[in-house]
Every structure is written in C-alpha cells, then in structure tokens.
Amino acid sequence: MPVIRLPDGSERQFEQAVTVAEVAQSIGAGLARAALAGKVDGQLVDTAYLIDRDASLAIVTERDADGLDVIRHSTAHLLAQAVKRLFPDAQVTIGPTVEDGFYYDFSYKRPFTPEDLAAIEKEMAAIVKQDLPVSRQVMERSDAIQYFKGIGEAYKAQIIESIPSNEPLSLYTQGEFTDLCRGPHVPSTGKLKVFKLMKLAGAYWRGDANNEMLQRVYGTAWTKKDDLDAYLHRLEEAEKRDHRKLAKQLDLFHQQDEAPGMVFWHPRGWVIWQAVEQYVRQVYREGGYQEVRGPQIMDVTLWKKSGHWDNYQDNMFFTESEKRTYAVKPMNCPGHVQIYNAGLHSYRDLPIRYAEFGGCHRNEPSGALHGIMRVRAFTQDDGHIFCTPGQVETEVTAFHRQAMQVYSDFGFSDISIKLALRPEKRLGTDAEWDRAEEALRAALRAAGVEWIELPGEGAFYGPKIEYHLKDSIGRAWQVGTIQYDPMMPERLDASYIDEHSQRQRPIMLHRAIVGSMERFIGILIENYAGAMPLWLSPVQAVVMNITDAQAEYAKNVVGILKKQGFRVQADLRNEKITYKIREHSLQKLPYQLIVGDKEMAAGLIAVRTRQGEDLGQMPVEALLARWQDEMTRRV
RNA sequence: GCUGAUGUAGCUCAGUCGGUAGAGCAACUGAUUCGUAAUCAGUAGGUCGGGUGUUCGAUUCACCUCAUCAGCACCA
C-alpha cells in the first residue's frame, strides 16, 4: 500500500503497487500523455516502473531537463533501430547523449554516406509514426551475452562482458529492435518528434586507436520544433565567429598548403599579437619573472637526457649539420634549465622565475591541426619557477591568482580548471607522484576554486593544473597550465645549495597563462566575434572626410590621435560617406570619426561607435579621454 | 595518424551527364564631391589544389598525392 509523495508536497495512497504511468493517470489524462519518465526517490526510471513502497515521485515530462535527456537517449535508440532496418548486418555498439544531442556508433562493412543519413532519418520518422511501445526487461548476464551473440551483435556481448557481474542488465525493446541499455526511455517511439541527424564521423571502438573504426552518427533532439530551429540558428551564428573565417575577413593572418600548421601573420593580426605580448610581458614583470631567451635548436643528446626524446621523438622536428643531429625545440624548459645551470644558486636566491615567449615546433598529427588553435609552430608564454619543495604551494597559488586575473582582463568568465594526474608512462616513484599531486591539490584548495580531476592525463614528468577556455561552438581548449616537475632538475642536473652547504634539487614548476599565443588569439577572436575591444583592436579608428575639402583637416586629426599612441588611419577616398561607413563597420572598427565642413569649421569631430551609435560632435580631447578610459578598463 | 567530406578568379559561390569556365563583391580606369551600413559605367583577372592514367579530347571519369573541414585518436 504505497504512499506516493508528489513534488507539490501532496500524498497519494494506492491499494497496491503502481507504475509511474498509473500515478500520472490518477493525476490527470494530460499528464499521463505527457509523461516520459519518472523520478522515484531521485532516481530516473521508466513510466512502466513499478513502485511498491512509499516513495517520492516526480513525473518527468518534456518540460524537465531530465525529460529532454531521456528524449535524446531514446532518439539514439530510434536511430539504431532505423539503421538496423536499413542495414541489417550493421552492428550496434553504444549510443549515449551528449551536449545538445546524442550519437550512436555502428560497425558496418562500409562507411555510411550522406545519402544513407537522409534515408536513416526518413526511417526514423516512419518508426515514430508507428508509435511502437518501448518495454524493459531484466536479463541474466550469461543469458544476455547469449542473446546478443545469437543475433550477431558481437560488440554488445563484449560490452556486457565488461560490466561488473553484480549489476543487473536491462534490455529495451521497441518493435523488432532490442538494445542493451541502462535506461530509462520514453514509453513509446511516438514521443520522439523533433530530431535531426547532424553529421557522420569515424570513432574508434572503445576510444582506442588500435581498435576498429566505427561509423558514428551524430544527431540532435529537442522537445519543440522551435528549440531545434533555435539550436540550428545558434550553430550558424557560432560559425560566423570562426577565427579562420574572421581572419580572412579582417585580414589578420593566413595559412597555406606549403606550411601546414604554421601561421603567416598579417599586419593587423600582428598588432593583436603585440598587444597580447606586451600585456603578458607586464604580467611577467609583476609576477617577479625575468625574461630570457633560449636557442631554437639543440643537440638531440640533450633531449635524450631530458626524456623528451623517449616520449615524443615522433612528434619532434630534427635537423642535421656536420654530422650532428639537432632537435627543433618542442618545449622551452630544457633551455631554461641550461640558463639556470650556468650559475651556482643559493637557497636564498629561490624562487628563481624565468619567462620566455618561446617559439616551439611540434610535429602534430595532421588530423589534429585546427586553424591557429592547434598548430605545429607556436609561441608559449612559458615560464619556469625553480623553487624549494616548501615554496611550491605559495608559487602555485600566486600563479593561479595571476592567471585568473589575465583571463578576466581578456574578457573570459567561463574557465574550467582541471587537475591532470599521473599517466601510465611516467618518470619517478609513486611516492613522488603522491607528493606532487597533493601539492597541486593543496594550492587549488587554498585558492578556493572547483576543479575536475583527470586521472592518467598528467605529463610524463609530473601532474598539472590546466585552464580551459571554449571556442565559439563550445569546444574546450587548454590555454594555461602549471605543472609540478621534480624530474627535469634531476635529469638535467639542476641544483641549489641549502643552508647546510648541501647540494639540493629544486622543484621546477612549468607554467603558462595564455599557453600558445596562437591558440589564445584564436579564442580571443572567437570570443569577441572579431570585434576586439579598443586596447586589442588592430585599427582603433578611421578618420574620414565627406568631401576632398576636409582632407587636410582629417589628416591633422589622424596625426594628433597617432601622436597619443592610438592606431588610427585616414580614409580620404572619393566615396560616399555611407560607403566608407559600411566598409569600416564590416571591418568591426571600434570607432569611425567623420569630419565634414561643419566639424572642420568648429574644430570638432563627429564620433560613431562600432555599435552604430552616433556620439555627436566633440573635440579631439574629449575622445581621447573616452579612449583612455576604455583602454584602462580594457573594454 | 584513422574515417568521411571538400578543394573552380583576391573573397563568397555557380557550372560542365567529358568538348580547355561564369556571377556577385573586391581590383583597375573613367565619371560623380555626394553627411552616418553599398553612386554609375567600363576594363582586366582562372594551365578549375598537384601528379598519373583512360580518352580524339579531362576542370568533369579512375587512381595516387597534398591541403582544408568535421569527428575519433593524440596534445610534453
């Protein structure tokens, strides 16, 4: 005789065990129709779930976030069913939900084509129309393995074999299609109305490149058509922010076939670079770093000593001369250690902080290249702190604070922090790793931030804190990092003299805030959609005349603004003012300054902002004051 | 690196079921001197990513290759 407590606090008593669907029915027919799943004592279940005890229950409909998730998950099953109908010898594997949608991986003798995709989507619609009921059954592990092997689903059988034996296995059936799944699912396929298959891709079975490549179909699903349209519109808008597209439009940089993964910076792009570089240089100074510069290539023996050759030789560039092999540096740390080692250091000198805008080359796999976000030649705002073990926490905490300030100054608020822990292939003992990981945790704790731990993702020489930012379509990219490294000093024989005149190994902290200048600028461009704030704008304003009569006056205005250090150009072309305004608007200039006869006569300028706002006439000094303010506030 | 897609003028794209290519914008020339997102007219511009093959003939078909894009794997 279960008593069911509903979200509004009311309670209902039933004579015997009831299903979620029956409870919904008892409340109202409309709710029963809308029910997609239930939440019993906080656990998400099917509408067919039988409640035989006192419990709290929330009926999950498409209005709930959980409801949308169930819909997406069920749509993945719908996709799988359609594929099995059209391609009976395709095998199903996994089909989870992801942000904004879902995917399903299939094993098939040939890749799916875009035409297949259209056919599959059509078949999905047909299954929805059939409104097949979805039912759940629990099966013994061995029976389930038997069952899936029997219907030729080898991958499913493999999945079951890897599930711990104490977990019950549930199977979901809709029409002729049965899939292993934890659930829950919608009660019938008719509930799935708004979906779209988005793209085809390859994906390795179990995420391992040694395994077979499966065919992955990505889809999106929503509760309302409007939501789908809004989502598609959002994607379109995001694509307009693509840094590669904007770089072309705004003439910032280009890349070409002869130099894959390299960047040709154009004058306007290089202005942004310089603005970022000068800013970071100031950060170095404030953080107590000394800027240094190491060589671009060094004998390969050094890289063998450091351990990089063992771990990364396939991804390094080499060059030869007079029977010596040199490695083009993929990192700056060995160079910095050489600089450190060139002198003798007392414990009193520590921490010693070196920094460099270090140009690195890494032969990244071709498929990894991505605009300027992932390149083969890049520049790190790389720094290395040589310190005693006791100084680590303070240094890491100070770094963290500084990094967060930098991100904030560049207009970023959505930063995710990760802690990457010991990888399989690593140097050093477990005790050293315990110490290293705990030191970073302690620093994060002291900083009072939340972080996600990533087991197995650390560098071969130590664990690292990572700072990630998102690009325009939501892909996360690592920018900053700080890494605890007791190994490199050991390998490259760095030391300091302690208070007892004994040689000691310093701890080395590798750190970067923007990470790769290229990547960071790429993300910056996407973040601002190319409309850079005044302090980063390649051209901060253009002064344009209405007719030739004001040409000299316009030149004078440009001269004054330039003298104050601003990046200002004249546009004296014999074009209509509307034409010029349109052009410079498309170039996303922060300010357009217009001078006609009226302004010339009064010694003023007419100011138009990037937002299209007309600030009216003002003296140049008033504009300068406004600009100074914007530069200081970095807006 | 793997799977798929794409590669045509500076840019955005069309096109050829095999007969050596076209638009808009940009550029150039001329006219226009016009006050807040496109003035008009004319001119010029491409060995259709590269290579090999099939063919009387290839930008179009086949194969190879390079690059780009999406995803996967990788990311010191």
XYZ file of C-alpha atoms (C1' of nucleotides) in Angstrom:
711
model
C 0.000 0.000 0.000
C 2.470 2.588 -1.165
C 2.112 6.239 -0.318
C 3.424 8.398 -3.137
C 4.659 11.870 -2.309
C 4.477 14.341 -5.186
C 6.683 17.385 -5.764
C 3.953 19.790 -4.597
C 4.037 18.045 -1.224
C 0.723 16.219 -1.656
C 0.497 12.490 -0.991
C -1.494 9.774 -2.693
C -2.153 6.334 -1.327
C -2.605 3.314 -3.560
C -4.104 -0.079 -2.794
C -1.267 -1.947 -4.411
C 1.989 -1.346 -6.216
C 1.538 1.135 -9.040
C 3.520 2.157 -12.049
C 4.697 5.692 -12.666
C 2.297 5.829 -15.608
C -0.643 4.838 -13.363
C 0.199 7.542 -10.879
C 0.320 10.048 -13.715
C -3.039 8.745 -14.970
C -4.513 9.170 -11.494
C -3.477 12.792 -11.514
C -4.753 13.537 -14.975
C -5.017 12.224 -18.511
C -2.976 15.101 -19.858
C -0.106 14.383 -17.525
C -0.310 10.695 -18.382
C 0.068 11.544 -22.064
C 2.969 13.879 -21.353
C 4.818 11.505 -19.054
C 8.196 10.486 -20.456
C 9.738 9.012 -17.333
C 9.587 9.267 -13.580
C 11.917 10.236 -10.807
C 11.428 7.913 -7.863
C 13.326 8.979 -4.750
C 15.609 10.932 -7.010
C 16.268 8.069 -9.384
C 15.247 8.361 -13.015
C 13.045 5.434 -14.140
C 10.676 4.405 -16.935
C 6.988 5.199 -16.769
C 6.431 1.452 -16.521
C 8.465 1.307 -13.318
C 6.506 -0.363 -10.531
C 6.501 1.431 -7.196
C 5.819 -0.998 -4.382
C 6.895 1.066 -1.415
C 6.433 4.544 -0.026
C 8.318 6.897 -2.270
C 8.588 10.390 -3.600
C 7.775 10.695 -7.261
C 8.127 13.385 -9.878
C 6.585 12.760 -13.269
C 9.181 13.703 -15.853
C 7.840 15.444 -18.944
C 9.442 17.321 -21.788
C 9.435 20.423 -19.614
C 12.148 18.939 -17.407
C 15.833 18.834 -18.240
C 15.700 15.137 -17.414
C 12.889 14.731 -19.910
C 14.977 16.197 -22.681
C 17.816 13.898 -21.779
C 15.528 10.870 -21.918
C 14.254 12.022 -25.303
C 17.783 12.307 -26.642
C 18.734 8.937 -25.329
C 15.633 7.345 -26.808
C 16.281 9.097 -30.104
C 19.663 7.401 -30.180
C 17.826 4.070 -29.909
C 15.461 5.196 -32.612
C 18.457 5.882 -34.820
C 19.872 2.443 -34.102
C 16.572 0.772 -34.930
C 16.366 2.644 -38.242
C 19.923 1.667 -39.115
C 19.210 -1.987 -38.335
C 16.148 -1.894 -40.568
C 18.041 -0.403 -43.493
C 21.341 -2.175 -42.915
C 20.565 -5.455 -41.130
C 24.176 -6.570 -40.961
C 25.323 -3.372 -39.268
C 26.160 -3.970 -35.613
C 25.168 -1.634 -32.819
C 27.603 -0.560 -30.115
C 26.958 2.443 -27.908
C 24.678 5.442 -28.195
C 24.947 7.993 -25.409
C 23.604 11.508 -25.114
C 25.999 14.409 -25.461
C 25.585 18.154 -25.126
C 22.660 19.206 -27.348
C 22.105 15.717 -28.709
C 23.373 12.196 -28.990
C 25.368 9.854 -31.162
C 25.374 6.182 -31.979
C 28.359 4.120 -33.111
C 27.864 1.312 -35.599
C 30.134 -1.298 -37.038
C 29.437 -1.739 -40.718
C 31.292 -3.121 -43.717
C 31.373 0.275 -45.405
C 31.113 3.858 -44.206
C 27.705 5.480 -44.250
C 27.183 8.152 -46.871
C 25.275 11.431 -46.623
C 22.556 9.744 -48.694
C 22.362 6.943 -46.134
C 21.926 9.583 -43.475
C 18.879 11.017 -45.225
C 17.399 7.533 -45.616
C 18.029 6.738 -41.961
C 16.326 9.940 -40.864
C 13.327 9.066 -43.016
C 13.127 5.604 -41.492
C 13.310 7.135 -38.008
C 10.281 9.246 -38.845
C 8.464 6.101 -40.008
C 9.180 4.355 -36.708
C 7.905 7.384 -34.808
C 4.707 7.192 -36.823
C 4.323 3.516 -35.861
C 4.405 4.652 -32.229
C 5.987 1.412 -31.052
C 5.756 0.809 -27.322
C 9.111 0.594 -25.540
C 9.444 -2.141 -22.964
C 12.117 -3.052 -20.482
C 13.204 -6.451 -19.306
C 15.925 -7.615 -16.952
C 18.171 -10.421 -18.053
C 20.840 -12.595 -16.514
C 24.311 -11.691 -17.626
C 25.035 -15.002 -19.299
C 21.623 -15.074 -20.975
C 22.179 -11.558 -22.268
C 25.561 -12.449 -23.704
C 23.983 -15.488 -25.295
C 21.136 -13.402 -26.653
C 23.283 -10.723 -28.285
C 25.735 -13.259 -29.684
C 22.718 -15.097 -31.075
C 21.521 -12.066 -33.007
C 25.013 -11.333 -34.252
C 25.719 -8.358 -32.010
C 29.286 -9.124 -31.008
C 30.000 -5.641 -29.651
C 27.040 -5.683 -27.310
C 28.169 -9.062 -25.998
C 31.596 -7.532 -25.372
C 30.077 -4.598 -23.522
C 28.148 -6.931 -21.237
C 31.273 -8.927 -20.510
C 32.910 -5.756 -19.249
C 30.016 -4.813 -16.944
C 30.585 -5.900 -13.310
C 28.689 -9.128 -12.717
C 26.709 -7.838 -9.748
C 24.872 -5.251 -11.816
C 21.505 -6.278 -13.261
C 21.254 -5.958 -17.031
C 18.301 -4.293 -18.624
C 17.228 -4.634 -22.234
C 14.877 -2.306 -24.028
C 12.677 -3.463 -26.861
C 10.749 -1.403 -29.357
C 9.170 -3.373 -32.181
C 11.703 -5.774 -33.660
C 14.636 -3.927 -32.070
C 16.199 -4.771 -28.721
C 19.153 -2.979 -27.214
C 21.120 -3.307 -24.026
C 20.654 -0.143 -22.043
C 20.540 1.228 -18.547
C 17.580 3.424 -19.497
C 15.259 4.994 -18.824
C 13.448 5.502 -22.081
C 10.283 7.140 -23.327
C 7.212 4.860 -23.194
C 6.804 4.746 -26.969
C 8.569 5.902 -30.125
C 5.713 8.293 -30.857
C 7.076 10.615 -28.151
C 10.093 11.413 -30.308
C 9.132 14.164 -32.675
C 11.870 16.730 -33.047
C 15.263 15.459 -34.144
C 17.818 15.829 -36.888
C 20.839 13.791 -37.873
C 23.768 16.161 -37.997
C 26.936 14.514 -39.195
C 28.872 11.365 -39.895
C 32.246 10.629 -38.403
C 34.617 7.829 -37.553
C 35.251 6.810 -33.977
C 37.418 4.064 -32.553
C 35.783 1.171 -30.751
C 36.228 1.868 -27.049
C 38.152 5.025 -27.866
C 41.306 3.085 -28.643
C 43.160 3.856 -31.876
C 44.325 0.225 -32.053
C 40.756 -0.929 -32.459
C 38.412 -0.979 -35.410
C 36.998 2.337 -36.551
C 33.241 2.506 -36.195
C 30.751 4.713 -38.016
C 29.441 7.400 -35.718
C 26.223 9.212 -36.482
C 25.631 12.443 -34.565
C 22.139 13.760 -34.048
C 20.295 16.383 -32.098
C 16.872 16.120 -30.484
C 14.533 18.593 -28.827
C 11.094 18.769 -27.374
C 9.858 21.542 -29.648
C 10.481 22.460 -33.262
C 11.302 25.997 -32.138
C 14.092 24.698 -29.923
C 15.592 22.770 -32.819
C 15.432 25.832 -35.046
C 16.974 27.949 -32.333
C 19.743 25.398 -31.928
C 20.471 25.326 -35.664
C 20.437 29.103 -35.713
C 22.853 29.149 -32.777
C 25.219 26.897 -34.716
C 25.039 29.172 -37.734
C 25.791 32.208 -35.634
C 28.681 30.412 -33.952
C 30.156 29.550 -37.334
C 30.284 33.226 -38.169
C 32.600 33.666 -35.193
C 35.036 31.069 -36.501
C 38.513 32.579 -36.148
C 39.565 31.203 -39.532
C 36.685 32.914 -41.243
C 37.169 36.176 -39.346
C 40.907 36.149 -40.004
C 40.164 36.259 -43.724
C 37.506 38.917 -43.429
C 39.563 41.101 -41.133
C 42.916 40.357 -42.808
C 44.576 39.093 -39.625
C 46.621 36.115 -40.798
C 46.584 33.271 -43.265
C 47.799 29.716 -43.580
C 48.778 27.896 -46.740
C 49.474 24.447 -48.075
C 53.253 24.800 -48.081
C 53.334 25.386 -44.336
C 50.681 23.192 -42.725
C 50.129 24.078 -39.110
C 52.021 27.369 -39.392
C 50.734 30.916 -39.365
C 51.501 33.879 -41.617
C 50.620 36.914 -39.516
C 49.414 39.913 -41.460
C 49.985 43.446 -40.167
C 46.577 43.680 -38.499
C 46.828 40.295 -36.828
C 50.297 41.082 -35.601
C 49.002 44.177 -33.862
C 46.728 41.954 -31.791
C 49.644 39.661 -31.095
C 51.780 42.567 -29.947
C 49.023 43.893 -27.712
C 48.749 40.493 -26.053
C 52.503 40.056 -25.841
C 53.109 43.445 -24.245
C 50.329 42.768 -21.777
C 51.798 39.389 -20.837
C 55.254 40.917 -20.545
C 53.823 43.247 -17.931
C 52.347 40.220 -16.155
C 55.788 38.605 -16.143
C 57.268 41.669 -14.506
C 54.570 41.922 -11.900
C 54.973 38.238 -11.086
C 58.697 38.550 -10.480
C 59.821 36.804 -13.653
C 62.993 37.580 -15.576
C 62.644 37.280 -19.326
C 65.210 35.050 -21.031
C 65.732 33.506 -24.460
C 66.993 30.030 -25.330
C 68.176 28.667 -28.682
C 65.705 27.265 -31.220
C 67.619 24.043 -31.852
C 69.793 21.992 -29.526
C 71.723 18.761 -29.879
C 69.500 15.722 -29.666
C 71.558 14.317 -26.770
C 70.090 16.989 -24.523
C 66.573 15.885 -25.441
C 67.519 12.301 -24.750
C 68.719 13.342 -21.307
C 65.562 15.317 -20.582
C 63.332 12.385 -21.513
C 61.562 14.187 -24.322
C 63.167 12.056 -26.999
C 61.852 8.871 -25.391
C 58.351 10.210 -25.131
C 57.949 12.446 -28.137
C 60.523 11.705 -30.830
C 57.769 11.024 -33.370
C 56.380 14.478 -32.765
C 59.653 16.377 -32.897
C 61.361 18.038 -35.843
C 65.025 17.301 -36.426
C 67.700 18.917 -38.487
C 71.267 17.943 -39.216
C 74.532 19.718 -39.759
C 78.158 18.497 -39.760
C 77.157 15.025 -38.602
C 75.267 16.309 -35.585
C 71.558 15.897 -35.130
C 69.639 18.747 -33.592
C 66.071 18.832 -32.371
C 63.981 21.892 -33.020
C 62.737 22.682 -29.548
C 59.254 21.398 -28.730
C 59.478 22.947 -25.250
C 61.430 25.674 -23.556
C 62.167 24.001 -20.256
C 65.482 22.298 -21.070
C 66.760 25.633 -22.346
C 65.731 27.373 -19.166
C 67.456 24.709 -17.102
C 70.668 25.414 -19.037
C 70.367 29.065 -18.128
C 69.727 28.145 -14.503
C 72.682 25.758 -14.520
C 75.057 28.364 -15.893
C 75.446 29.772 -12.404
C 75.556 28.496 -8.846
C 72.409 29.123 -6.807
C 71.874 29.529 -3.114
C 68.616 28.651 -1.394
C 68.472 32.373 -0.691
C 68.028 33.007 -4.444
C 64.953 30.833 -4.741
C 62.431 31.010 -6.173
C 64.034 31.949 -9.463
C 61.491 32.636 -12.161
C 62.415 32.643 -15.844
C 59.996 33.511 -18.603
C 60.159 33.500 -22.373
C 57.979 33.974 -25.381
C 59.298 30.667 -26.560
C 58.779 29.586 -30.133
C 58.226 25.842 -30.237
C 57.727 23.324 -33.019
C 55.827 20.119 -32.568
C 55.053 17.792 -35.416
C 51.407 17.363 -34.531
C 49.465 14.627 -36.336
C 47.857 16.055 -39.457
C 44.359 15.346 -38.223
C 44.956 17.375 -35.081
C 45.660 20.650 -36.872
C 42.917 23.192 -36.454
C 43.219 26.767 -37.679
C 45.564 28.541 -35.284
C 44.201 26.695 -32.264
C 46.383 23.661 -32.870
C 49.478 24.321 -34.948
C 52.948 22.917 -35.492
C 54.788 26.163 -34.793
C 53.639 28.191 -31.840
C 54.806 30.551 -29.164
C 54.275 29.897 -25.489
C 54.221 32.450 -22.732
C 56.381 29.925 -20.990
C 57.847 30.336 -17.562
C 59.753 28.118 -15.181
C 59.967 28.571 -11.473
C 62.871 26.933 -9.680
C 61.980 26.617 -6.029
C 62.248 24.525 -2.895
C 59.526 21.969 -2.152
C 58.322 24.241 0.622
C 57.727 27.098 -1.780
C 55.564 25.172 -4.205
C 52.171 25.868 -2.741
C 52.712 29.619 -2.473
C 54.028 29.775 -6.006
C 51.152 27.764 -7.437
C 48.581 29.810 -5.568
C 50.152 33.068 -6.744
C 50.235 31.779 -10.295
C 46.611 30.782 -10.136
C 45.558 34.206 -8.941
C 47.544 35.874 -11.692
C 46.184 33.569 -14.388
C 42.604 34.245 -13.369
C 43.260 37.981 -13.492
C 44.632 37.631 -17.021
C 41.602 35.701 -18.244
C 39.333 38.259 -16.699
C 41.256 41.122 -18.342
C 40.732 39.449 -21.710
C 37.019 39.170 -21.085
C 36.741 35.480 -20.245
C 34.498 34.253 -17.475
C 33.854 30.611 -18.372
C 37.117 28.933 -17.359
C 37.255 25.301 -16.398
C 40.038 24.070 -14.177
C 41.366 20.524 -14.333
C 43.950 18.619 -12.402
C 45.688 16.029 -14.580
C 47.093 13.151 -12.557
C 49.838 10.566 -13.114
C 49.846 8.914 -16.537
C 50.814 5.312 -17.193
C 54.043 6.239 -18.907
C 55.915 8.347 -16.379
C 59.166 9.088 -14.611
C 59.604 8.915 -10.871
C 58.230 6.908 -7.963
C 54.666 6.668 -6.711
C 55.709 8.458 -3.535
C 56.980 11.382 -5.594
C 53.737 11.489 -7.528
C 51.706 11.379 -4.328
C 53.625 14.377 -3.088
C 53.357 16.243 -6.372
C 49.610 15.696 -6.805
C 48.906 16.639 -3.216
C 50.931 19.849 -3.568
C 48.772 20.962 -6.505
C 45.564 19.988 -4.735
C 46.631 21.984 -1.703
C 47.254 25.047 -3.860
C 43.861 24.728 -5.545
C 42.199 24.301 -2.202
C 43.964 27.412 -0.932
C 42.713 29.297 -3.965
C 39.179 28.186 -3.148
C 38.215 27.052 -6.637
C 36.465 23.989 -8.001
C 38.333 21.635 -10.258
C 37.898 18.363 -12.101
C 40.488 15.638 -11.742
C 41.676 13.775 -14.821
C 43.377 10.506 -13.906
C 46.081 9.422 -16.331
C 46.293 12.773 -18.111
C 49.387 14.236 -16.456
C 52.698 14.914 -18.168
C 55.335 12.196 -18.031
C 57.358 14.263 -15.552
C 54.596 15.470 -13.282
C 50.947 16.375 -12.629
C 49.461 19.607 -13.925
C 46.706 22.076 -13.374
C 45.050 23.029 -16.662
C 42.923 26.041 -17.542
C 40.471 25.535 -20.407
C 38.519 28.052 -22.459
C 35.820 27.336 -25.006
C 35.729 28.303 -28.666
C 32.671 29.632 -30.441
C 31.000 26.256 -30.892
C 31.804 25.069 -27.405
C 34.945 23.035 -27.937
C 37.262 23.353 -24.929
C 40.925 24.232 -25.450
C 43.684 24.187 -22.877
C 45.277 27.595 -22.506
C 47.080 27.976 -19.192
C 48.774 25.319 -17.136
C 51.063 24.907 -14.179
C 52.971 21.670 -13.809
C 54.881 20.227 -10.894
C 58.138 18.731 -12.053
C 60.740 17.163 -9.789
C 62.147 15.084 -12.683
C 63.661 17.612 -15.060
C 66.017 19.116 -12.431
C 67.187 15.590 -11.662
C 67.660 14.637 -15.307
C 69.386 17.850 -16.288
C 71.271 18.159 -13.032
C 69.912 21.414 -11.677
C 70.732 22.176 -8.069
C 70.990 24.787 -5.357
C 72.994 24.987 -2.159
C 70.926 24.747 1.009
C 71.588 26.316 4.403
C 73.854 23.383 5.346
C 76.017 23.858 2.262
C 74.487 20.759 0.735
C 73.506 20.436 -2.910
C 69.749 20.030 -3.307
C 67.415 19.512 -6.244
C 64.985 22.345 -6.814
C 61.421 21.661 -7.839
C 60.601 23.034 -11.248
C 57.197 24.491 -11.986
C 56.336 24.819 -15.670
C 53.710 27.451 -16.225
C 51.889 29.309 -18.967
C 48.849 31.535 -18.815
C 47.817 32.155 -22.387
C 49.560 28.905 -23.308
C 50.031 29.167 -27.031
C 49.831 32.749 -28.272
C 48.311 31.417 -31.474
C 45.592 29.455 -29.726
C 44.836 32.205 -27.262
C 44.444 34.796 -30.007
C 42.246 32.361 -31.925
C 39.966 32.017 -28.928
C 40.075 35.771 -28.325
C 38.896 36.406 -31.873
C 36.021 33.959 -31.453
C 35.136 35.287 -28.033
C 34.816 38.848 -29.359
C 33.472 37.684 -32.750
C 36.256 39.768 -34.307
C 35.051 42.969 -32.635
C 38.125 43.423 -30.465
C 37.974 45.863 -27.570
C 39.804 49.119 -28.129
C 43.062 48.033 -26.483
C 43.324 44.993 -28.796
C 41.905 46.456 -31.988
C 44.345 46.439 -34.911
C 42.858 49.699 -36.160
C 41.166 51.629 -33.406
C 39.558 54.278 -35.565
C 39.439 55.659 -39.054
C 39.020 59.352 -39.810
C 37.039 60.011 -42.963
C 36.188 63.129 -44.839
C 32.887 63.927 -46.513
C 34.495 65.632 -49.489
C 38.023 66.475 -50.572
C 37.643 69.858 -48.899
C 38.270 68.334 -45.442
C 41.199 66.109 -46.431
C 43.849 68.201 -44.724
C 41.777 68.586 -41.591
C 41.216 64.829 -41.465
C 44.952 64.214 -41.788
C 45.579 66.578 -38.921
C 43.133 64.712 -36.707
C 44.817 61.415 -37.564
C 48.158 62.964 -36.705
C 47.002 64.124 -33.279
C 45.478 60.746 -32.371
C 48.519 58.847 -33.612
C 50.769 61.077 -31.560
C 48.813 59.993 -28.486
C 49.713 56.401 -29.333
C 46.483 55.301 -30.945
C 46.199 53.209 -34.093
C 44.265 55.478 -36.394
C 44.034 55.689 -40.178
C 42.630 58.176 -42.638
C 40.121 57.230 -45.318
C 40.176 60.095 -47.784
C 38.844 58.169 -50.758
C 36.394 59.872 -53.020
C 33.498 57.693 -51.917
C 30.171 58.405 -50.323
C 30.340 58.545 -46.551
C 27.790 55.738 -46.304
C 30.040 53.547 -48.394
C 33.017 54.188 -46.153
C 30.960 53.646 -43.011
C 29.723 50.338 -44.309
C 33.223 49.157 -45.134
C 34.697 50.074 -41.792
C 31.695 48.661 -39.984
C 32.275 45.331 -41.678
C 35.878 45.581 -40.527
C 34.470 45.949 -36.993
C 36.469 49.069 -36.134
C 35.662 50.371 -32.642
C 35.316 53.987 -33.804
C 34.652 55.889 -37.014
C 35.391 59.593 -36.982
C 33.706 61.768 -39.555
C 34.783 65.257 -40.498
C 32.765 67.457 -42.807
C 32.608 71.181 -43.292
C 30.734 71.669 -40.014
C 33.326 69.806 -37.944
C 36.189 71.493 -39.741
C 34.707 74.918 -39.094
C 34.211 74.175 -35.396
C 37.430 72.230 -34.887
C 35.493 69.102 -33.853
C 34.993 65.503 -34.948
C 31.770 63.531 -35.297
C 32.118 60.197 -33.495
C 30.386 56.977 -34.429
C 30.845 53.826 -32.324
C 31.040 50.251 -33.517
C 27.508 49.700 -32.217
C 26.315 52.288 -34.709
C 25.714 54.886 -32.034
C 26.259 58.497 -33.059
C 28.007 60.281 -30.192
C 27.716 63.585 -31.981
C 30.404 66.216 -32.335
C 33.178 66.601 -29.809
C 36.679 67.994 -29.512
C 39.525 65.521 -30.037
C 40.456 65.865 -26.349
C 37.042 64.547 -25.295
C 37.514 61.490 -27.487
C 40.990 60.922 -26.108
C 39.626 60.979 -22.567
C 36.985 58.430 -23.528
C 39.598 56.222 -25.146
C 41.970 56.415 -22.200
C 39.157 55.196 -20.013
C 38.345 52.296 -22.327
C 41.985 51.321 -22.554
C 42.291 51.230 -18.784
C 39.138 49.225 -18.345
C 40.055 47.009 -21.332
C 36.545 47.115 -22.766
C 47.574 9.039 -37.852
C 42.234 6.972 -38.786
C 37.040 7.613 -41.143
C 34.210 10.775 -44.188
C 33.544 15.312 -46.925
C 35.663 19.340 -49.577
C 39.438 21.950 -52.906
C 36.841 26.442 -59.531
C 39.237 34.348 -60.142
C 41.751 38.196 -54.100
C 36.760 36.759 -51.385
C 31.816 34.146 -51.480
C 29.995 30.670 -54.685
C 27.606 28.675 -59.514
C 28.782 25.287 -63.534
C 30.286 21.452 -67.092
C 25.527 13.735 -67.751
C 33.789 14.662 -70.962
C 34.182 19.489 -75.981
C 40.044 23.962 -72.446
C 34.758 28.027 -67.406
C 30.690 32.041 -65.123
C 28.187 35.520 -61.260
C 28.357 38.984 -57.176
C 31.787 41.602 -54.283
C 36.879 43.256 -54.379
C 40.761 45.281 -58.000
C 41.797 48.691 -62.106
C 40.016 53.017 -65.446
C 36.603 56.993 -66.037
C 32.584 59.973 -64.342
C 30.489 61.638 -59.672
C 32.483 65.740 -54.335
C 27.606 63.087 -52.615
C 26.538 63.936 -44.047
C 26.252 58.091 -40.800
C 25.916 50.347 -43.438
C 26.845 49.573 -50.846
C 26.904 56.103 -56.854
C 27.139 54.831 -62.049
C 29.692 52.986 -66.374
C 33.635 50.331 -68.431
C 38.191 47.049 -68.140
C 41.089 43.248 -66.636
C 41.504 38.719 -63.891
C 41.422 31.446 -63.562
C 47.073 25.600 -67.087
C 39.195 24.555 -62.097
C 44.958 22.040 -55.359
C 49.190 18.826 -57.626
C 50.513 14.249 -60.395
C 49.493 9.885 -63.348
C 46.117 7.201 -66.254
C 41.632 6.335 -69.566
C 40.086 9.203 -73.967
C 40.441 12.229 -80.358
C 39.707 15.491 -76.172
C 39.756 15.742 -68.777
C 38.103 21.139 -64.698
C 34.396 16.961 -65.288
C 35.905 9.798 -65.131
C 39.717 6.469 -62.368
C 43.982 6.067 -59.304
C 47.761 8.430 -56.368
C 49.169 12.720 -53.633
C 48.845 17.444 -50.862
C 45.888 20.662 -48.081
C 41.451 22.067 -45.595
C 36.880 20.881 -42.759
C 34.055 17.540 -39.174
C 34.639 13.669 -35.741
C 37.916 9.980 -33.431
C 42.857 9.085 -31.547
C 46.917 12.297 -29.956
C 48.153 17.062 -27.368
C 55.214 17.315 -23.355
